[in-house]
mmCIF file of C-alpha atoms and ligand atoms in Angstrom:
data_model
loop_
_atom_site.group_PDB
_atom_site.id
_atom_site.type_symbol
_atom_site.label_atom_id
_atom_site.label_comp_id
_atom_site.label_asym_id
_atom_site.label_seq_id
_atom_site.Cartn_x
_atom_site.Cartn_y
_atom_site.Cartn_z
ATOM 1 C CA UNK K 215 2.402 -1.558 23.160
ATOM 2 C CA UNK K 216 2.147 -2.915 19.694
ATOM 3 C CA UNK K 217 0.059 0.410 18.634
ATOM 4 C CA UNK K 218 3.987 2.504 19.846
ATOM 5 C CA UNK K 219 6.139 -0.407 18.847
ATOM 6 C CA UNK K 220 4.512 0.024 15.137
ATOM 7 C CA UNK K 221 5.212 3.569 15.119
ATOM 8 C CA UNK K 222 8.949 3.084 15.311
ATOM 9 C CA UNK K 223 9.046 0.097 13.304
ATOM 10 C CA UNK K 224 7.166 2.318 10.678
ATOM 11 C CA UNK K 225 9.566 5.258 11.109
ATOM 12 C CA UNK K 226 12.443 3.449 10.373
ATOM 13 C CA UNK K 227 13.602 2.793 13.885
ATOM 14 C CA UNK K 228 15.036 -0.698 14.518
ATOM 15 C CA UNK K 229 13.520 -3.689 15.682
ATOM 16 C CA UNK K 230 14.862 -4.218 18.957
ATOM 17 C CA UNK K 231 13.710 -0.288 19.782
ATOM 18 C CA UNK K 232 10.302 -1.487 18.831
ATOM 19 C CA UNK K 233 10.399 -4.889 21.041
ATOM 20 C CA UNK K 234 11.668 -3.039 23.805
ATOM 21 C CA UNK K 235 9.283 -0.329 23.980
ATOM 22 C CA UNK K 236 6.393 -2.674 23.457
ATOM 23 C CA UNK K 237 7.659 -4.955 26.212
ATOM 24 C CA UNK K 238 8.170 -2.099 28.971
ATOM 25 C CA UNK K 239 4.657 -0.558 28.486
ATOM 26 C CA UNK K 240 3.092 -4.528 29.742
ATOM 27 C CA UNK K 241 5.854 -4.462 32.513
ATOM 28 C CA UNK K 242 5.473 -1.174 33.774
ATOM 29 C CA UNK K 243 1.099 -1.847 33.489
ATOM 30 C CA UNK K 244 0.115 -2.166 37.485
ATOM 31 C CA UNK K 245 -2.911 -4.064 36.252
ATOM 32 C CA UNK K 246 -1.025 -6.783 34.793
ATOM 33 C CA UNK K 247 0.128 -9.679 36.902
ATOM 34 C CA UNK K 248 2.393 -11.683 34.635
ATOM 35 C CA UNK K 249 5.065 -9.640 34.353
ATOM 36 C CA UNK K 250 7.052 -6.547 35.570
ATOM 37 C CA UNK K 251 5.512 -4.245 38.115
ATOM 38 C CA UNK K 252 2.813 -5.948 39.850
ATOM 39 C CA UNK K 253 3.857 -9.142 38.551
ATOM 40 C CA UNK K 254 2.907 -12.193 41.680
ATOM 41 C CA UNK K 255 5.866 -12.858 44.116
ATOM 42 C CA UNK K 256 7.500 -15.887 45.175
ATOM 43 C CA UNK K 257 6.548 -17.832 48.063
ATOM 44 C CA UNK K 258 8.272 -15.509 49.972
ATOM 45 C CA UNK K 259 6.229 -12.359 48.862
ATOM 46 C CA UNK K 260 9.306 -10.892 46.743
ATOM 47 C CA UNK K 261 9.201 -10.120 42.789
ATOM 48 C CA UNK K 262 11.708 -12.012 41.072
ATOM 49 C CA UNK K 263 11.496 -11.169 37.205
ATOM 50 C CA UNK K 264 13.528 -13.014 34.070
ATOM 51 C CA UNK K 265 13.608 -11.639 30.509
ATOM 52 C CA UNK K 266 15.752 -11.762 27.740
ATOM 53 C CA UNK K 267 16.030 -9.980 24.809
ATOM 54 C CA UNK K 268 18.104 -11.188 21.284
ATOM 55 C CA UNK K 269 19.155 -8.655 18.125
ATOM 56 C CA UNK K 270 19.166 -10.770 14.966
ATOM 57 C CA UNK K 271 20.869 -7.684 13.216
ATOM 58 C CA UNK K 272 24.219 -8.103 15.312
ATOM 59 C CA UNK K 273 23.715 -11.874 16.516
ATOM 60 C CA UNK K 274 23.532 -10.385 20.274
ATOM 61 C CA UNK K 275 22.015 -11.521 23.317
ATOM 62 C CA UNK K 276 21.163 -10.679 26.998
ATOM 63 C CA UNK K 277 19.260 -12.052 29.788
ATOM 64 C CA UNK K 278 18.493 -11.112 33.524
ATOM 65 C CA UNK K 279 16.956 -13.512 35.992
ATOM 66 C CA UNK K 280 16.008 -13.326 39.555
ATOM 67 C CA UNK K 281 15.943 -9.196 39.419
ATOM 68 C CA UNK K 282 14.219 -7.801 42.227
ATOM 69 C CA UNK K 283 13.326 -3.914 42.548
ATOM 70 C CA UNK K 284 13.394 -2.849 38.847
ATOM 71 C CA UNK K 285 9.906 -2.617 37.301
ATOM 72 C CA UNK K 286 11.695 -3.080 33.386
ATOM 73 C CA UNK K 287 13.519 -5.737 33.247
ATOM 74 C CA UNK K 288 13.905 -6.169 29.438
ATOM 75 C CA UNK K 289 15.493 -3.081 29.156
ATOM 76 C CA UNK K 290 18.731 -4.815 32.007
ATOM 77 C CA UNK K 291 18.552 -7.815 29.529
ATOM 78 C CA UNK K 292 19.278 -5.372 26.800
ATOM 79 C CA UNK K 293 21.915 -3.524 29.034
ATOM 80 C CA UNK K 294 23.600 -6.666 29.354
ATOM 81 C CA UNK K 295 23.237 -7.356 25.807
ATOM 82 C CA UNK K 296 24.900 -4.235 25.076
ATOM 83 C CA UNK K 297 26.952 -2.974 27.885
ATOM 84 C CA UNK K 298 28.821 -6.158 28.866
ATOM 85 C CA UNK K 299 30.575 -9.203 27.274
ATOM 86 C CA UNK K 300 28.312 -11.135 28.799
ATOM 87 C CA UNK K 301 24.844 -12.990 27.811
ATOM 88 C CA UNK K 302 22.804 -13.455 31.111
ATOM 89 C CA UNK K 303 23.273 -11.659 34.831
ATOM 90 C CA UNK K 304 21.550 -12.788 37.485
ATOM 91 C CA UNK K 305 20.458 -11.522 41.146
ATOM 92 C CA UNK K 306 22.368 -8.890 42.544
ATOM 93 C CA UNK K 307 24.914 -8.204 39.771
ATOM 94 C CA UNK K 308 22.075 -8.153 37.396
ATOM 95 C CA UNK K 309 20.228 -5.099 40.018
ATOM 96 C CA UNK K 310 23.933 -3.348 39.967
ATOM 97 C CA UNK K 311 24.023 -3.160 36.622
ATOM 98 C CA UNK K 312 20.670 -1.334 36.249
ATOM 99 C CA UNK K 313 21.484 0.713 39.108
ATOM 100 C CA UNK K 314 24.743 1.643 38.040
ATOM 101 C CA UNK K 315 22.913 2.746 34.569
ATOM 102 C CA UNK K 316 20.698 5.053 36.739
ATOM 103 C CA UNK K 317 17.473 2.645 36.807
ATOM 104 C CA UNK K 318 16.220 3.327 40.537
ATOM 105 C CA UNK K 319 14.773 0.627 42.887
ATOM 106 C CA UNK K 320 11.209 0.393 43.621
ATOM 107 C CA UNK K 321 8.691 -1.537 45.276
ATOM 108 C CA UNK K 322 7.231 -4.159 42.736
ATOM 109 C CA UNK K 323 4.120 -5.537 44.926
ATOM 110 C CA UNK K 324 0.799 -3.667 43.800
ATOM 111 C CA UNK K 325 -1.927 -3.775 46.189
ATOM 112 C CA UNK K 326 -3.588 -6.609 43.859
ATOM 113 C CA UNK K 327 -0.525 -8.463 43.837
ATOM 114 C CA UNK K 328 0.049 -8.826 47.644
ATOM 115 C CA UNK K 329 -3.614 -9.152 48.235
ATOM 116 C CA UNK K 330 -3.030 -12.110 46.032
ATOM 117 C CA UNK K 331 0.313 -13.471 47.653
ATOM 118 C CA UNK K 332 -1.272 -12.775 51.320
ATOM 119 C CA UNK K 333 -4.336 -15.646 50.000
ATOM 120 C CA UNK K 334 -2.362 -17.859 48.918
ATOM 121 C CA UNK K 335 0.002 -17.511 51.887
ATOM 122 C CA UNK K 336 -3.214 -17.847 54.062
ATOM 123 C CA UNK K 337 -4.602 -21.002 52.029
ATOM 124 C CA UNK K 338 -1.106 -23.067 52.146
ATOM 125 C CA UNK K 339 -1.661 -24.842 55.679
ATOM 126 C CA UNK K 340 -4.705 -25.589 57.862
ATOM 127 C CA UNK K 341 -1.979 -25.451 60.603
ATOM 128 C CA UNK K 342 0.201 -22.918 60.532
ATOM 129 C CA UNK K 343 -0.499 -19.525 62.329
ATOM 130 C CA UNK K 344 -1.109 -18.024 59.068
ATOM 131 C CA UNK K 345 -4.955 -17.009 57.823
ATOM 132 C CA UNK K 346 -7.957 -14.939 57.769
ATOM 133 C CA UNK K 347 -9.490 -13.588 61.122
ATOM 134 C CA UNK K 348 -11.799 -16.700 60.191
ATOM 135 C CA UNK K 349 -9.262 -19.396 60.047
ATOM 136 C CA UNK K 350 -7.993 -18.519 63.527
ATOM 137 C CA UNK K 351 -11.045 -17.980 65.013
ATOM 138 C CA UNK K 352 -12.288 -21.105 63.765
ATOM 139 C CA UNK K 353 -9.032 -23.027 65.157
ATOM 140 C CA UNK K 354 -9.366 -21.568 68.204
ATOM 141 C CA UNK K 355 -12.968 -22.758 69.085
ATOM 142 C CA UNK K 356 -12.111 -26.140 67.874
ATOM 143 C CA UNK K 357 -14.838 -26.399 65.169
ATOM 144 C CA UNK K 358 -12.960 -26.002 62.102
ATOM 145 C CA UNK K 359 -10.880 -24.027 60.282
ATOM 146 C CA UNK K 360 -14.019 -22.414 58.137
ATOM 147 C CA UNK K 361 -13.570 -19.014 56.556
ATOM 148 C CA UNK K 362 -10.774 -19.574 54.045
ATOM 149 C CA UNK K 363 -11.202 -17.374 51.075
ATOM 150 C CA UNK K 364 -13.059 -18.061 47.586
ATOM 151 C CA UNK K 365 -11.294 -19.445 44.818
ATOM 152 C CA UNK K 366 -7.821 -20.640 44.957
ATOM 153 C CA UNK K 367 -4.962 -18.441 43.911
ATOM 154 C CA UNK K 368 -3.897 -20.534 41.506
ATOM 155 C CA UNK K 369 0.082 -20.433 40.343
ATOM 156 C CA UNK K 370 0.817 -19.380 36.920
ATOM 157 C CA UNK K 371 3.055 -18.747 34.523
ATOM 158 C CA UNK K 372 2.348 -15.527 32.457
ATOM 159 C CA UNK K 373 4.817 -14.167 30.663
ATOM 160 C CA UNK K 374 4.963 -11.746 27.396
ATOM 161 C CA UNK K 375 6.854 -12.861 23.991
ATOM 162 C CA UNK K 376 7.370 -9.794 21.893
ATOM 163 C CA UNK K 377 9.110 -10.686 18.234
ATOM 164 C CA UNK K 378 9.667 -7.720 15.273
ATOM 165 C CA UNK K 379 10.327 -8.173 11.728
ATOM 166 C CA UNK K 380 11.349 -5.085 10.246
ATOM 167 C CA UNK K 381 10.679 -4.170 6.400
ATOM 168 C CA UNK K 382 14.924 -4.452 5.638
ATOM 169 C CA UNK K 383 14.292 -8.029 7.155
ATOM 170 C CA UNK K 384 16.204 -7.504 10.601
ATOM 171 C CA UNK K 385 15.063 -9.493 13.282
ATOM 172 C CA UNK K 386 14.587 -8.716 16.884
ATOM 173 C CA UNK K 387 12.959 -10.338 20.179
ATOM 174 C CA UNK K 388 11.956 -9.820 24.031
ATOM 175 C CA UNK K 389 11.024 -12.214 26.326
ATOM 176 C CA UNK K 390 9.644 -11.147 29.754
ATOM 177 C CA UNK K 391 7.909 -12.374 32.986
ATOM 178 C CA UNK K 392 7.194 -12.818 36.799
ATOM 179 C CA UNK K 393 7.738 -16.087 36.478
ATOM 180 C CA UNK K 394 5.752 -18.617 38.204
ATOM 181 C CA UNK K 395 3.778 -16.801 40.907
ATOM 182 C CA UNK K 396 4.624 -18.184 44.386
ATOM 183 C CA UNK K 397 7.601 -19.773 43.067
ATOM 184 C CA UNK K 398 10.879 -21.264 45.394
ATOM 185 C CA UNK K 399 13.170 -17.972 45.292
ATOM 186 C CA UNK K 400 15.861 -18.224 42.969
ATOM 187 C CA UNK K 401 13.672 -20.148 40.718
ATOM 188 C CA UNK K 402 14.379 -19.503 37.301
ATOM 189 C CA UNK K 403 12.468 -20.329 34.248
ATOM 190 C CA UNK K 404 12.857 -20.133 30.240
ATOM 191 C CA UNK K 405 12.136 -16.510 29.886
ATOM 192 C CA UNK K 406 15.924 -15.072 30.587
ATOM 193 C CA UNK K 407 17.504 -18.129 28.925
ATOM 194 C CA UNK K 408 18.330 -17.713 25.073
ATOM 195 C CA UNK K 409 17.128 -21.033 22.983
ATOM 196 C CA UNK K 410 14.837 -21.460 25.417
ATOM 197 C CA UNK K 411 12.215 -18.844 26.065
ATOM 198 C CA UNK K 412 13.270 -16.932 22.805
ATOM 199 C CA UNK K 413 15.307 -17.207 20.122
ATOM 200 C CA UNK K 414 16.492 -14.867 17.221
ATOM 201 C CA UNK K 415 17.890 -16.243 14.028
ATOM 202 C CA UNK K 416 17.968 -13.016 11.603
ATOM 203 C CA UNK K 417 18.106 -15.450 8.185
ATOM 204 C CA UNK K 418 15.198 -17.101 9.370
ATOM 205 C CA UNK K 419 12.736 -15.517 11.986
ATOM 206 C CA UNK K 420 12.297 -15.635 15.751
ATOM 207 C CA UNK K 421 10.448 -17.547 18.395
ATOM 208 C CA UNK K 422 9.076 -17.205 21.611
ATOM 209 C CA UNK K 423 7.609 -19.281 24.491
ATOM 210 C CA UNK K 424 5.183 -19.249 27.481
ATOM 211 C CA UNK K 425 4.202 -21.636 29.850
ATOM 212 C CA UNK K 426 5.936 -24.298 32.240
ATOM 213 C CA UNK K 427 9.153 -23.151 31.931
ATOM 214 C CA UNK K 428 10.918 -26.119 33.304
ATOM 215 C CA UNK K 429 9.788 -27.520 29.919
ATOM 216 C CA UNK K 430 10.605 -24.642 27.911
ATOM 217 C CA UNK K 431 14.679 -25.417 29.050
ATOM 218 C CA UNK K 432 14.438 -28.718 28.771
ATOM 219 C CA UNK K 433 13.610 -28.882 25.276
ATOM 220 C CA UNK K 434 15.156 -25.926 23.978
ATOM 221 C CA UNK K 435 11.913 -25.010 22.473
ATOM 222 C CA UNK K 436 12.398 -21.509 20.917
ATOM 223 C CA UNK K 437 15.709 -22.736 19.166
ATOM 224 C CA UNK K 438 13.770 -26.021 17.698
ATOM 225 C CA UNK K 439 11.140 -23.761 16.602
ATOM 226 C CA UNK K 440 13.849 -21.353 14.725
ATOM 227 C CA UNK K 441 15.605 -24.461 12.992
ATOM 228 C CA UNK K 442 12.479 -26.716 11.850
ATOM 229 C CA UNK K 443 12.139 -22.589 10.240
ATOM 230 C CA UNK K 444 15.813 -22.832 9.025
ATOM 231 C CA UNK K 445 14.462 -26.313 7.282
ATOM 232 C CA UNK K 446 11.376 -24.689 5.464
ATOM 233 C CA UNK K 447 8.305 -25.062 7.813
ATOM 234 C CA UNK K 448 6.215 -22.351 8.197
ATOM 235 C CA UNK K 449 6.063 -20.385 12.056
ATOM 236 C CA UNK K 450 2.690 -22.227 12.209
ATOM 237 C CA UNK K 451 3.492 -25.512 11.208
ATOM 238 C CA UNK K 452 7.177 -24.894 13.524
ATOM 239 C CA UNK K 453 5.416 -24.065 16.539
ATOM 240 C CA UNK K 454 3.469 -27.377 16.579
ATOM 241 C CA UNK K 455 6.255 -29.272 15.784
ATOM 242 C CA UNK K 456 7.943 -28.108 19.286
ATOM 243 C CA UNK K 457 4.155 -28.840 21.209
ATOM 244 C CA UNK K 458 4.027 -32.299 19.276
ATOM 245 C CA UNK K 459 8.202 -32.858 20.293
ATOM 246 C CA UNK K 460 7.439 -32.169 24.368
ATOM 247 C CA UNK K 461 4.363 -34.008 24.099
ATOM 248 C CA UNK K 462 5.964 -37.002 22.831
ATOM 249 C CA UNK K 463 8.515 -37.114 25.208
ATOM 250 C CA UNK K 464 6.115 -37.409 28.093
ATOM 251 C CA UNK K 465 4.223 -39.749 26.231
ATOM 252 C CA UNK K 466 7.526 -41.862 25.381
ATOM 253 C CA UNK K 467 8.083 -42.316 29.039
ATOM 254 C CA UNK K 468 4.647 -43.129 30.080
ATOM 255 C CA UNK K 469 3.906 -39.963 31.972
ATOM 256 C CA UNK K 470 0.703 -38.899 31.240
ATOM 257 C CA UNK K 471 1.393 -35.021 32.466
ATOM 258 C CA UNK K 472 0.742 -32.729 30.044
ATOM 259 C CA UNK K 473 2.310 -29.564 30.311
ATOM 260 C CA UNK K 474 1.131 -26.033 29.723
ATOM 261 C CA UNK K 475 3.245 -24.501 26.464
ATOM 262 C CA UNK K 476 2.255 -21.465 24.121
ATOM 263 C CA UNK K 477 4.572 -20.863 21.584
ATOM 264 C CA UNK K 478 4.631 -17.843 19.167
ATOM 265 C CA UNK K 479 6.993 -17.473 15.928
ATOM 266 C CA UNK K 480 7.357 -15.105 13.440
ATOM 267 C CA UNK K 481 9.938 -15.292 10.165
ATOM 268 C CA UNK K 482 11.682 -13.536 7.763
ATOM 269 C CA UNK K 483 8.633 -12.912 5.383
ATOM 270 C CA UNK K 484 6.396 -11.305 8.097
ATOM 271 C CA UNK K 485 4.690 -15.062 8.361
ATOM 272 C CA UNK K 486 3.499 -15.858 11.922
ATOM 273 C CA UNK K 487 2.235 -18.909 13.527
ATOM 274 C CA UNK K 488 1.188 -19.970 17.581
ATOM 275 C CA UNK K 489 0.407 -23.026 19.135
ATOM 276 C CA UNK K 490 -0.940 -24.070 22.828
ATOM 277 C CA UNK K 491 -1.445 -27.066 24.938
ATOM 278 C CA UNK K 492 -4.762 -27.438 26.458
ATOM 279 C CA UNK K 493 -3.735 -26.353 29.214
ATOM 280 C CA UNK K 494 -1.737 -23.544 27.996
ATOM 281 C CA UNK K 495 -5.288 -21.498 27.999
ATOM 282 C CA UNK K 496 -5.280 -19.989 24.229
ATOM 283 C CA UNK K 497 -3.631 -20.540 20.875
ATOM 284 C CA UNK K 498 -3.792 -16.436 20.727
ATOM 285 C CA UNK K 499 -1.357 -13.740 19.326
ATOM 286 C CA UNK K 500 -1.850 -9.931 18.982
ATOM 287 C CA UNK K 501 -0.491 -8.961 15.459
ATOM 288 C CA UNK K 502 0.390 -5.516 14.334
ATOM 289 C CA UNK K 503 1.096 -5.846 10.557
ATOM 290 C CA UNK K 504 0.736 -3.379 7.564
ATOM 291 C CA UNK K 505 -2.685 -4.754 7.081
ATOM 292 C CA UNK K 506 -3.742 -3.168 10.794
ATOM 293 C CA UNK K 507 -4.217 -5.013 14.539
ATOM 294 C CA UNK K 508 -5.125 -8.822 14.245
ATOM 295 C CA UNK K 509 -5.881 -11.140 16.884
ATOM 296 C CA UNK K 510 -4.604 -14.479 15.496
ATOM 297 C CA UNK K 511 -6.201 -17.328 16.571
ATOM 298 C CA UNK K 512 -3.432 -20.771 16.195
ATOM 299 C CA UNK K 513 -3.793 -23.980 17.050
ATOM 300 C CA UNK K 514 -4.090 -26.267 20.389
ATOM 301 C CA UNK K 515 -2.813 -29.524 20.524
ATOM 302 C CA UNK K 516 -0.990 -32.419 22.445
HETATM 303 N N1 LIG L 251 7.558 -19.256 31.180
HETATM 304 C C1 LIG L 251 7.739 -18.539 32.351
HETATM 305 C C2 LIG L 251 8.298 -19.310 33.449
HETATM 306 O O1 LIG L 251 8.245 -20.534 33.479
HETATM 307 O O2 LIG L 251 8.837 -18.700 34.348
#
């Protein structure tokens, strides 16, 4: 994605061309399960995807959540950016809108993704009539429930932050996910909302966040990140200031929950920066600059 997104960045084309392109080649990837096509379900088995998508040339903004059926969803967050007067759609008026733009509806689930939603459907009671042949079995016999599957299917949170500086300075960003797999439907999280799971200030730079999302909104973290910019930190130093500022506020009420953040940040300059919780896996970005492809390695903290 970043390899194509370069090319029209490089050309001349605009940033939000090059966001959006690299964004749809992850969603549209069957083999990836964070996001798009083949992204995990909710509880219920169905895809529910959020992005969101902000132009720093023009100060504009769009956002779908809860889309089912449409394997791009960062390309409806720019339709609502720039076919409405609105910022974020949601559910079935957010489907119309793609549909009535020609986007047709397909099935979501891979194999690999229902395989996944079926074991974790399987692993969620000893008691229900759900399970493997084994489970049953086992239950009726009376010796057990034996036979659940290996490994847990644990929820996540995977989502993809894609943020373009352009050599005129113009500033563009996508945000885009499955949200967390096996979530309550209707769940949303920070992806589609702007300030939250992206942000695009075109005098200063852009940010972008993964992770719990229910922290991501409550903190406003891609905005903070943007401002402590605005006031002269560097995307590095920015992006630890927001994991230091959620951290603390746990702390500060004696909850010792961590949660699971990654944020990413880019400015005007062409500067980047990324920082993780612990339990937000890696501190890792993929950079395409002039110097080539760079796997940045930030910091982890909290
Ligand atoms: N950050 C993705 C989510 O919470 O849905």
């Amino acid at each position: 994605g970043l390899r194509q997104g370069w090319e029209i960045l490089s050309s001349g084309g605009t940033p939000m061309d090059a966001v959006e392109l690299c964004a749809n080649v992850i969603e549209v990837d069957p083999d990836d399960s964070s996001v798009g096509y083949g992204g995990l379900p909710n509880a219920l088995g169905v895809v529910q995807l959020d992005a969101s998508c902000m132009d720093g040339r023009t100060y504009a903004a769009g956002g779908v959540a809860s889309l089912e059926g449409i394997k791009t969803p960062a390309s409806i967050a720019r339709l609502v950016m720039e076919h409405t007067d609105h910022v974020l759609m949601v559910g079935p008026g957010a489907q119309q809108l793609a549909l009535d733009f020609g986007y047709g509806l397909e099935d979501l689930m891979t194999e690999r993704s229902r395989q996944s939603w079926l074991r974790w459907r399987e692993r969620l009671s000893e008691t229900d009539d759900y399970g493997p042949p084994e489970h049953l079995a086992g239950r009726r016999s009376g010796d057990g429930l034996g036979g659940l599957l290996e490994g847990p299917e644990d929820f996540h949170y995977g989502t993809t932050n894609v943020l373009a500086v352009a050599a005129n300075g113009d500033i563009s960003g996508i945000t885009t996910t499955s949200g967390l797999s096996w979530k309550v439907p209707g769940r949303v999280g920070d992806s589609p909302i702007i300030g939250a799971g992206l942000y695009v200030d075109n005098s200063v730079g852009a940010a972008g966040a993964t992770g719990r999302g229910e922290d991501v909104i409550k903190s406003c973290a891609s905005y903070f990140i943007v401002m402590r910019m605005r006031e002269g930190r560097t995307p590095q130093e920015a992006c630890e200031d927001a994991i230091d500022m959620i951290v603390d506020r746990y702390r500060a009420i004696g909850n010792d929950f961590v949660p699971g953040e990654k944020f990413v940040a880019i400015n005007k300059a062409g500067e980047f920066g990324c920082s993780s919780m612990p339990s937000g896996r890696n501190a890792r970005m993929t950079v395409r600059h002039g110097g080539g492809l760079e796997i940045y390695e930030g910091s982890t903290r909290g």
